[in-house]
Short mmCIF file of C-alpha atoms in Angstrom, two decimals:
data_model
loop_
_atom_site.label_atom_id
_atom_site.label_comp_id
_atom_site.label_asym_id
_atom_site.label_seq_id
_atom_site.Cartn_x
_atom_site.Cartn_y
_atom_site.Cartn_z
CA MET A 15 60.09 31.96 121.20
CA LEU A 16 62.40 33.93 118.25
CA CYS A 17 66.40 35.20 119.22
CA ILE A 18 66.80 37.98 119.20
CA GLY A 19 67.36 40.50 116.06
CA THR A 20 67.06 37.26 113.89
CA GLY A 21 63.60 36.45 113.70
CA VAL A 22 64.58 32.49 113.99
CA PRO A 23 62.80 30.12 115.59
CA VAL A 24 64.19 28.39 118.20
CA THR A 25 63.12 25.59 120.41
CA LYS A 26 63.17 26.08 123.88
CA ILE A 27 66.08 24.44 126.37
CA PRO A 28 64.38 22.19 129.49
CA HIS A 29 65.06 24.49 132.49
CA GLN A 30 66.29 20.56 134.29
CA LYS A 31 68.92 21.19 131.70
CA ARG A 32 70.14 24.20 134.09
CA LEU A 33 69.98 23.48 137.42
CA PHE A 34 72.25 22.12 138.55
CA HIS A 35 74.78 25.09 138.32
CA LYS A 36 73.65 27.73 139.89
CA VAL A 37 76.41 28.23 141.03
CA ARG A 38 78.79 28.89 138.67
CA SER A 39 79.70 32.61 137.24
CA ARG A 40 76.70 33.96 134.48
CA SER A 41 79.98 33.41 132.49
CA SER A 42 79.67 29.93 132.89
CA GLU A 43 76.71 29.99 132.41
CA SER A 44 75.94 30.90 129.18
CA GLN A 45 78.03 29.67 127.71
CA ARG A 46 77.25 26.78 129.08
CA ARG A 47 73.42 28.03 127.23
CA ARG A 48 75.68 28.39 124.55
CA SER A 49 76.53 24.48 124.38
CA SER A 50 73.28 23.35 125.31
CA ILE A 51 71.52 24.78 122.35
CA GLU A 52 75.16 23.32 120.46
CA MET A 53 74.60 19.98 121.58
CA ASP A 54 71.01 19.18 121.11
CA PRO A 55 69.24 16.76 119.56
CA ALA A 56 65.85 18.55 119.73
CA ILE A 57 66.64 21.09 117.14
CA LYS A 58 66.15 21.25 113.61
CA PRO A 59 68.15 22.70 110.61
CA ALA A 60 65.59 24.83 110.37
CA ALA A 61 66.90 26.93 113.45
CA ILE A 62 70.69 27.54 112.16
CA ALA A 63 69.24 29.39 108.82
CA ALA A 64 70.74 32.31 107.42
CA PRO A 65 69.46 35.08 109.41
CA ARG A 66 66.91 37.58 107.39
CA PRO A 67 68.06 41.95 107.12
CA LEU A 68 68.41 44.57 110.94
CA VAL A 69 65.35 46.52 111.21
CA LEU A 70 66.52 49.99 112.66
CA THR A 71 63.75 51.25 114.06
CA SER A 72 63.20 53.18 117.35
CA ARG A 73 61.43 50.29 119.42
CA PRO A 74 63.57 49.27 122.15
CA SER A 75 62.52 46.12 121.17
CA GLY A 76 65.20 43.88 120.79
CA ARG A 77 65.83 45.82 117.44
CA VAL A 78 69.12 48.50 116.68
CA ASN A 79 68.65 51.86 117.25
CA ALA A 80 70.40 54.17 114.37
CA LEU A 81 71.99 56.56 115.73
CA LEU A 82 74.22 54.34 117.50
CA SER A 83 74.96 52.50 115.08
CA LEU A 84 76.53 55.25 113.11
CA VAL A 85 78.33 57.20 115.00
CA SER A 86 80.46 55.28 117.80
CA LEU A 87 80.79 56.25 120.96
CA ARG A 88 84.36 57.01 121.16
CA ALA A 89 83.02 59.25 118.17
CA LEU A 90 81.48 61.70 120.10
CA ARG A 91 83.39 61.54 123.44
CA SER A 92 85.82 63.05 120.37
CA LEU A 93 84.01 65.29 119.01
CA LEU A 94 82.78 66.59 122.75
CA LEU A 95 86.95 67.21 123.95
CA LEU A 96 87.40 68.86 120.42
CA LEU A 97 84.53 71.51 120.17
CA ASN A 98 85.25 72.12 124.69
CA GLY A 99 89.21 72.75 123.37
CA PHE A 100 87.76 75.18 120.92
CA ILE A 101 85.12 77.75 122.90
CA LEU A 102 88.29 77.11 125.89
CA LEU A 103 90.66 78.81 122.73
CA LEU A 104 88.14 81.53 122.51
CA LEU A 105 87.73 82.15 126.40
CA LEU A 106 91.58 82.94 125.92
CA PRO A 107 91.36 86.48 125.88
CA PHE A 108 88.99 86.71 128.78
CA ARG A 109 90.47 85.07 131.39
CA ARG A 110 91.54 86.47 134.51
CA ARG A 111 95.16 87.31 134.81
CA THR A 112 97.66 88.38 137.53
CA VAL A 113 98.77 91.72 137.83
CA VAL A 114 101.60 92.60 138.19
CA VAL A 115 102.36 95.85 139.44
CA SER A 116 106.29 98.15 141.03
CA ALA A 117 106.28 99.94 144.29
CA ALA A 118 105.89 103.04 143.02
CA GLU A 119 102.36 102.57 141.90
CA GLY A 120 101.48 100.61 145.44
CA GLU A 121 100.17 104.20 146.06
CA GLU A 122 97.82 104.02 143.10
CA ALA A 123 96.64 100.60 143.31
CA GLU A 124 96.15 101.34 147.40
CA GLY A 125 93.88 104.26 146.39
CA VAL A 126 91.25 102.57 144.45
CA ARG A 127 91.21 99.58 146.41
CA GLY A 128 88.20 100.32 147.62
CA ALA A 129 86.42 100.50 144.40
CA ARG A 130 87.81 97.22 143.29
CA LYS A 131 86.52 95.48 146.29
CA GLY A 132 83.51 94.96 144.59
CA ALA A 133 85.24 93.47 141.34
CA GLY A 134 87.59 90.81 142.76
CA ARG A 135 84.33 89.22 144.07
CA ARG A 136 83.16 89.20 140.72
CA GLY A 137 86.33 88.06 138.99
CA GLY A 138 88.72 91.64 139.13
CA ALA A 139 92.51 91.37 138.43
CA MET A 140 95.13 90.29 141.30
CA VAL A 141 97.17 93.15 142.54
CA VAL A 142 100.65 91.46 143.38
CA ARG A 143 103.06 94.15 144.48
CA VAL A 144 106.63 93.75 143.50
CA PRO A 145 110.09 95.27 143.15
CA THR A 146 110.32 98.16 140.83
CA GLY A 147 113.36 96.31 138.56
CA MET A 148 111.02 93.13 138.32
CA VAL A 149 108.11 94.86 136.70
CA PRO A 150 108.64 93.79 133.04
CA ARG A 151 108.44 96.38 130.05
CA ARG A 152 104.26 96.66 129.29
CA PRO A 153 103.72 95.94 125.50
CA ARG A 154 102.29 99.36 125.22
CA ASP A 155 105.28 100.82 126.35
CA PHE A 156 107.22 99.08 124.36
CA GLN A 157 105.14 100.43 120.62
CA GLU A 158 105.44 103.88 121.68
CA GLY A 159 108.99 104.19 122.44
CA GLU A 160 110.23 102.02 119.57
CA ALA A 161 107.28 104.02 117.12
CA GLU A 162 108.90 107.58 118.60
CA ALA A 163 112.87 106.47 117.71
CA ARG A 164 111.38 105.30 114.06
CA ARG A 165 109.74 108.52 114.08
CA ALA A 166 113.10 110.70 114.50
CA MET A 167 115.21 108.22 111.91
CA ALA A 168 112.36 108.96 109.54
CA ILE A 169 112.73 113.14 110.58
CA ARG A 170 116.62 113.38 110.72
CA ARG A 171 116.89 110.73 107.24
CA MET A 172 114.73 113.39 105.07
CA ARG A 173 117.33 116.96 107.01
CA VAL A 174 120.13 114.39 105.61
CA GLU A 175 118.93 114.32 102.43
CA LYS A 176 117.58 117.95 102.35
CA GLU A 177 121.35 118.99 102.78
CA GLU A 178 123.03 116.41 100.60
CA GLU A 179 120.68 118.34 97.89
CA GLU A 180 121.04 121.78 98.74
CA GLU A 181 124.58 121.34 98.18
CA ASP A 182 124.00 119.65 94.92
CA GLY A 183 121.76 122.28 94.25
CA ARG A 184 118.19 122.06 94.82
CA ARG A 185 115.86 121.24 92.81
CA SER A 186 113.65 120.30 96.07
CA GLU A 187 111.91 122.24 99.01
CA ARG A 188 111.94 119.53 101.54
CA ALA A 189 109.55 119.28 104.47
CA CYS A 190 107.87 117.14 107.20
CA GLU A 191 104.91 117.17 110.07
CA LEU A 192 103.48 115.02 112.26
CA PHE A 193 99.61 114.87 111.16
CA ALA A 194 97.12 113.52 113.96
CA THR A 195 94.26 111.04 113.04
CA ALA A 196 91.14 110.24 114.43
CA ARG A 197 91.76 108.10 117.17
CA GLY A 198 93.98 109.69 118.52
CA ASP A 199 97.38 107.52 116.42
CA THR A 200 100.50 109.98 115.54
CA LEU A 201 101.55 110.00 111.55
CA PHE A 202 104.83 110.73 109.81
CA THR A 203 104.47 112.37 107.02
CA GLN A 204 106.73 114.67 104.80
CA SER A 205 106.49 116.97 101.35
CA TRP A 206 108.17 117.92 98.55
CA ALA A 207 107.29 121.04 97.10
CA PRO A 208 108.86 122.31 93.11
CA VAL A 209 111.70 125.24 93.03
CA SER A 210 112.74 126.22 89.90
CA VAL A 211 109.79 125.00 87.78
CA GLN A 212 105.37 126.09 88.57
CA THR A 213 102.73 123.91 90.50
CA LYS A 214 100.40 123.01 88.37
CA GLY A 215 98.87 119.63 90.39
CA LEU A 216 98.97 117.51 93.69
CA VAL A 217 100.12 113.89 93.83
CA VAL A 218 99.02 112.62 96.59
CA LEU A 219 101.47 109.04 97.51
CA LEU A 220 101.02 106.28 99.93
CA HIS A 221 103.92 103.58 99.91
CA GLY A 222 103.25 100.39 100.47
CA LEU A 223 103.44 97.39 102.98
CA ASN A 224 106.19 97.42 104.83
CA GLU A 225 108.02 100.09 103.46
CA HIS A 226 107.97 104.08 104.31
CA SER A 227 107.53 107.46 101.81
CA GLY A 228 111.12 108.12 102.21
CA ARG A 229 111.59 104.90 99.88
CA TYR A 230 109.90 106.94 97.29
CA ASN A 231 111.92 110.33 97.78
CA TYR A 232 113.85 110.24 93.60
CA PHE A 233 110.00 109.74 91.93
CA ALA A 234 108.76 112.54 94.62
CA LYS A 235 112.00 114.61 92.77
CA GLN A 236 111.49 113.75 88.74
CA LEU A 237 107.42 114.99 89.51
CA ASN A 238 108.65 118.34 91.53
CA ASP A 239 110.86 118.49 88.66
CA ASN A 240 107.01 118.21 86.19
CA GLY A 241 105.85 121.24 88.29
CA PHE A 242 103.76 118.28 90.97
CA LYS A 243 103.88 118.70 94.53
CA VAL A 244 103.62 115.56 96.17
CA TYR A 245 102.38 114.72 99.69
CA ALA A 246 103.34 111.42 101.36
CA MET A 247 102.61 110.31 104.63
CA ASP A 248 103.09 106.42 106.27
CA TRP A 249 99.89 104.91 107.01
CA ILE A 250 99.43 103.18 111.02
CA GLY A 251 102.76 100.72 112.20
CA HIS A 252 104.76 102.31 108.89
CA GLY A 253 107.86 104.50 108.83
CA GLY A 254 106.94 106.54 110.86
CA SER A 255 104.38 107.09 112.18
CA ASP A 256 102.79 105.34 115.94
CA GLY A 257 101.37 101.37 115.86
CA LEU A 258 104.33 98.22 116.41
CA HIS A 259 106.29 97.53 113.42
CA GLY A 260 104.53 95.92 110.48
CA TYR A 261 101.68 95.52 112.23
CA VAL A 262 97.77 97.19 110.85
CA HIS A 263 94.76 96.17 113.04
CA SER A 264 92.16 96.97 110.39
CA LEU A 265 93.17 98.71 106.70
CA ASP A 266 90.20 100.85 107.26
CA TYR A 267 91.68 102.92 109.59
CA ALA A 268 94.77 103.62 106.58
CA VAL A 269 92.04 104.73 104.43
CA ASP A 270 90.35 106.89 106.88
CA ASP A 271 93.53 108.36 107.77
CA LEU A 272 94.41 108.95 103.60
CA LYS A 273 91.05 110.86 103.07
CA ALA A 274 91.57 112.98 106.14
CA PHE A 275 94.91 113.30 105.55
CA LEU A 276 93.74 114.12 101.58
CA GLU A 277 91.23 117.06 102.89
CA LYS A 278 93.80 118.54 105.77
CA VAL A 279 96.49 118.61 101.01
CA LEU A 280 93.12 119.91 99.32
CA SER A 281 92.55 122.84 102.58
CA GLU A 282 96.48 123.60 102.27
CA ASN A 283 96.55 123.94 98.05
CA PRO A 284 92.97 125.21 97.19
CA GLY A 285 93.04 125.16 93.46
CA LEU A 286 94.83 122.76 92.66
CA PRO A 287 94.34 119.96 90.69
CA CYS A 288 94.97 116.74 92.90
CA PHE A 289 96.42 113.17 91.79
CA CYS A 290 96.79 109.91 93.95
CA PHE A 291 99.67 107.12 94.06
CA GLY A 292 100.15 103.70 95.85
CA HIS A 293 101.91 101.01 95.18
CA SER A 294 101.10 97.84 95.62
CA THR A 295 98.95 96.96 98.87
CA GLY A 296 99.24 101.76 99.32
CA ALA A 297 96.82 101.55 95.73
CA ALA A 298 94.40 99.00 97.48
CA ILE A 299 94.03 101.61 100.39
CA VAL A 300 93.85 104.59 97.56
CA LEU A 301 91.83 102.61 95.09
CA LYS A 302 88.80 101.72 98.49
CA ALA A 303 89.55 105.94 99.50
CA VAL A 304 88.41 106.62 96.16
CA LEU A 305 85.40 104.92 96.25
CA ASP A 306 83.35 106.90 98.39
CA PRO A 307 82.02 109.26 96.60
CA LYS A 308 83.07 112.37 98.71
CA VAL A 309 86.06 111.24 97.81
CA GLU A 310 85.96 111.12 94.23
CA VAL A 311 85.12 114.34 93.37
CA HIS A 312 88.28 115.88 94.50
CA VAL A 313 90.26 113.68 92.46
CA GLU A 314 90.90 113.62 89.00
CA GLY A 315 92.34 110.29 88.70
CA VAL A 316 94.79 107.52 90.28
CA VAL A 317 97.30 106.45 89.55
CA LEU A 318 98.75 102.14 90.69
CA THR A 319 101.30 100.60 90.34
CA SER A 320 101.14 96.63 91.16
CA PRO A 321 98.02 96.76 93.28
CA ALA A 322 96.72 94.16 95.54
CA ILE A 323 93.65 93.44 94.01
CA GLY A 324 94.83 89.96 93.38
CA VAL A 325 96.07 88.68 96.12
CA GLN A 326 95.10 84.65 97.28
CA PRO A 327 96.71 82.80 100.18
CA SER A 328 99.28 80.29 99.73
CA HIS A 329 96.84 77.68 100.67
CA PRO A 330 92.95 77.41 100.36
CA ILE A 331 92.75 76.40 104.43
CA VAL A 332 94.51 80.11 104.96
CA ALA A 333 91.85 81.88 104.16
CA VAL A 334 89.29 79.82 106.12
CA VAL A 335 91.59 79.38 109.52
CA ALA A 336 92.94 83.49 108.43
CA PRO A 337 89.65 85.34 110.66
CA ILE A 338 90.29 83.09 113.44
CA PHE A 339 93.15 83.72 113.47
CA SER A 340 93.69 87.32 113.88
CA VAL A 341 91.22 87.41 116.19
CA LEU A 342 93.46 84.90 118.71
CA ILE A 343 96.95 85.46 118.15
CA PRO A 344 96.91 89.41 115.55
CA ARG A 345 99.95 90.04 115.69
CA TYR A 346 101.41 86.86 115.50
CA GLN A 347 104.50 86.10 112.86
CA PHE A 348 104.44 83.57 110.15
CA SER A 349 108.07 82.15 109.87
CA ALA A 350 108.56 82.17 106.24
CA SER A 351 110.67 85.74 107.01
CA TYR A 352 110.03 89.18 103.94
CA ARG A 353 113.18 88.52 102.76
CA SER A 354 113.08 85.29 102.58
CA GLY A 355 109.82 85.46 100.14
CA PRO A 356 109.86 86.42 96.29
CA PRO A 357 112.03 89.03 94.77
CA VAL A 358 110.77 92.13 94.00
CA SER A 359 113.35 93.27 92.38
CA ARG A 360 116.03 92.61 89.43
CA ASP A 361 118.37 94.69 90.63
CA PRO A 362 120.29 93.70 92.74
CA GLU A 363 121.44 96.90 95.00
CA ALA A 364 117.83 98.41 94.99
CA LEU A 365 116.94 94.66 97.47
CA ARG A 366 119.99 95.88 99.73
CA THR A 367 119.62 98.42 100.00
CA LYS A 368 115.65 98.00 101.01
CA TYR A 369 116.56 95.09 103.03
CA SER A 370 119.32 96.86 105.32
CA ASP A 371 117.07 100.28 105.49
CA PRO A 372 115.36 99.46 109.83
CA LEU A 373 112.28 101.84 108.29
CA VAL A 374 111.53 98.60 106.13
CA PHE A 375 110.23 96.18 108.13
CA THR A 376 111.35 92.98 107.29
CA GLY A 377 110.20 90.64 110.14
CA SER A 378 107.78 88.25 109.09
CA VAL A 379 104.55 88.89 107.98
CA ARG A 380 101.61 89.04 111.04
CA VAL A 381 98.71 87.36 110.78
CA ARG A 382 96.14 89.97 111.25
CA THR A 383 98.22 92.72 108.60
CA GLY A 384 98.31 89.59 106.36
CA HIS A 385 93.71 89.45 106.77
CA GLU A 386 93.71 92.64 106.69
CA ILE A 387 95.24 91.90 102.67
CA LEU A 388 93.08 89.33 101.93
CA ARG A 389 90.35 90.81 103.79
CA ILE A 390 90.30 94.87 101.41
CA SER A 391 91.16 92.83 98.31
CA SER A 392 88.66 90.46 98.36
CA TYR A 393 86.25 94.09 98.72
CA LEU A 394 88.11 95.65 96.25
CA GLN A 395 87.03 92.25 93.40
CA GLN A 396 83.67 92.37 94.20
CA ASN A 397 83.19 95.84 93.75
CA LEU A 398 85.37 96.82 90.95
CA SER A 399 82.38 97.71 88.90
CA LYS A 400 81.54 100.56 90.96
CA VAL A 401 85.29 101.89 89.88
CA THR A 402 84.21 106.14 87.80
CA VAL A 403 87.57 107.99 88.28
CA PRO A 404 90.25 108.45 86.31
CA PHE A 405 93.58 105.57 86.74
CA LEU A 406 96.58 104.13 85.56
CA VAL A 407 97.37 100.66 86.27
CA LEU A 408 100.15 100.10 85.45
CA HIS A 409 102.02 95.65 86.61
CA GLY A 410 104.75 93.38 86.10
CA THR A 411 103.43 90.43 83.94
CA ALA A 412 106.47 88.15 86.15
CA ASP A 413 105.19 90.15 90.10
CA THR A 414 105.01 87.54 92.26
CA VAL A 415 103.20 89.00 95.46
CA THR A 416 100.20 90.54 93.64
CA ASP A 417 98.43 89.66 90.39
CA PRO A 418 98.77 91.11 86.96
CA GLU A 419 95.58 89.66 86.43
CA GLY A 420 94.28 91.65 89.17
CA SER A 421 95.32 94.70 87.67
CA GLN A 422 93.78 93.28 84.03
CA ARG A 423 90.06 92.92 85.63
CA LEU A 424 90.43 95.68 87.22
CA TYR A 425 90.67 97.09 83.76
CA ASP A 426 88.04 95.17 82.31
CA GLU A 427 86.50 95.87 84.91
CA ALA A 428 85.98 98.93 85.94
CA SER A 429 83.12 102.05 84.88
CA SER A 430 85.96 105.00 85.00
CA THR A 431 85.51 106.02 80.96
CA ASN A 432 88.88 107.36 81.13
CA LYS A 433 91.50 104.27 82.09
CA SER A 434 94.61 102.80 81.23
CA ILE A 435 96.73 99.96 81.74
CA LYS A 436 99.93 99.25 80.57
CA LEU A 437 101.87 95.66 81.71
CA TYR A 438 106.23 95.48 81.55
CA GLU A 439 107.07 91.98 80.01
CA CYS A 440 108.97 90.14 82.82
CA PHE A 441 109.33 92.74 84.95
CA LEU A 442 109.24 92.86 88.99
CA HIS A 443 106.27 94.12 92.09
CA ASP A 444 109.19 97.50 92.63
CA LEU A 445 108.52 98.81 89.21
CA LEU A 446 109.83 102.58 90.71
CA PHE A 447 112.88 100.24 92.71
CA GLU A 448 113.33 98.35 89.18
CA PRO A 449 116.29 99.06 86.48
CA GLU A 450 113.95 100.39 83.92
CA ARG A 451 112.45 102.96 86.68
CA ASP A 452 112.74 106.50 84.07
CA ASP A 453 110.71 104.02 81.77
CA ILE A 454 108.45 104.10 84.54
CA ALA A 455 108.23 107.19 85.72
CA LYS A 456 108.27 108.99 82.10
CA ASP A 457 105.00 106.70 81.66
CA ILE A 458 103.55 107.66 84.44
CA ILE A 459 104.26 111.37 84.21
CA ASP A 460 102.98 111.29 80.84
CA TRP A 461 100.00 110.43 81.71
CA LEU A 462 98.85 113.09 84.10
CA CYS A 463 100.10 115.69 81.95
CA SER A 464 98.06 114.42 79.73
CA ARG A 465 94.96 113.84 82.63
CA LEU A 466 95.99 118.21 82.79
CA ASP A 467 95.57 118.52 79.07
CA ASP A 468 92.52 117.39 79.57
CA LEU A 469 91.02 119.54 82.18
CA ASN A 470 92.34 122.46 80.62
CA ARG A 471 90.50 121.80 77.34
CA ALA A 472 87.54 121.63 79.77
CA GLN A 473 87.58 124.38 81.51
CA LYS A 474 88.23 126.50 78.41
#
């Protein structure tokens, strides 16, 4: 006979040795059997020889199952619990909700009760009537009210600045207009037109993340002095435009809005050469828009300051979980505050002005917004060789928000025949708000004027 799992021969134990204790428990009987084996002098020394190696096989007769030997039952249970929790998390947006309505909405709910009777049995929402004062404000109403307040503030600020400029000697004709998108959102736009010089070109300006177009008032007037009419748009979730402040559901919305706004600007100014200017994330939006051949054909060149091409997550795990969290908790804000982030200018007064501006979003970056920036940055890095539009890219070497190496990659890999790059030693992210802002503005204006000269020579 073989001992299970070892293959060692063992002498059979006489049956009489086990007859006296049948009334004992099974454990006692097993213990007595082992004891009798050890004490039986009939067993030869070969019976206690070293065991042979285990044989892993699928056969049941005394063999060890390979799968169960490698994976414990506890590990399998933990894995199943983890998968179950993840599935429940994915189903969270589809859970049954209790809808609370006020007495004022009771009649409307009563009118559609019959239509919803069948839906209730299929998992529809349950209606509970409470007094109007107990109903919390709906998020959509809050977003609309907050956006309207920001829009009123942007219009009021534009009018105040316009009056101040008229008193000091008008350099620009300032105006604002509301622009409706194809999605039904309302965007705040404004323009600066030259007064004392003839208009020779157009510049469509797009601000960076969390700021607004009004911050570029000084730069727009510098462009006016050199014959460029400026149009600017607050993209979705920013400045005086619709959307939750600082929240971007998709940067593709901003790209589409820029294309539509650009078409409107060109239709209002036929025959004038058009350029695009973008800062940081706004530069990434501009760059993705001009990758469309239908847009590029209407743009004579783009100027990009600190473009969000080289943007990396703070930790590699962020790139893995960001797509999941951007769906589950898109509006959630990271703990780090925008103000406590890396410095964006070496001018203390410029920093105070920026972070005391109520139209600038100074809260923590929202999950979906951060994911969208990583997504557009990744897209641009994969398509830099497809860039053919003439461009000037400017970046500070000390920028810790966007990587200047991304701008260098754009210059090296782009297929444009007319391309220029300027790297400013020790400058930070907001180049047009650095102490040397006038020098940077001059570099931009000189490049725009040189492009106009090239166009004029080509037409002769």
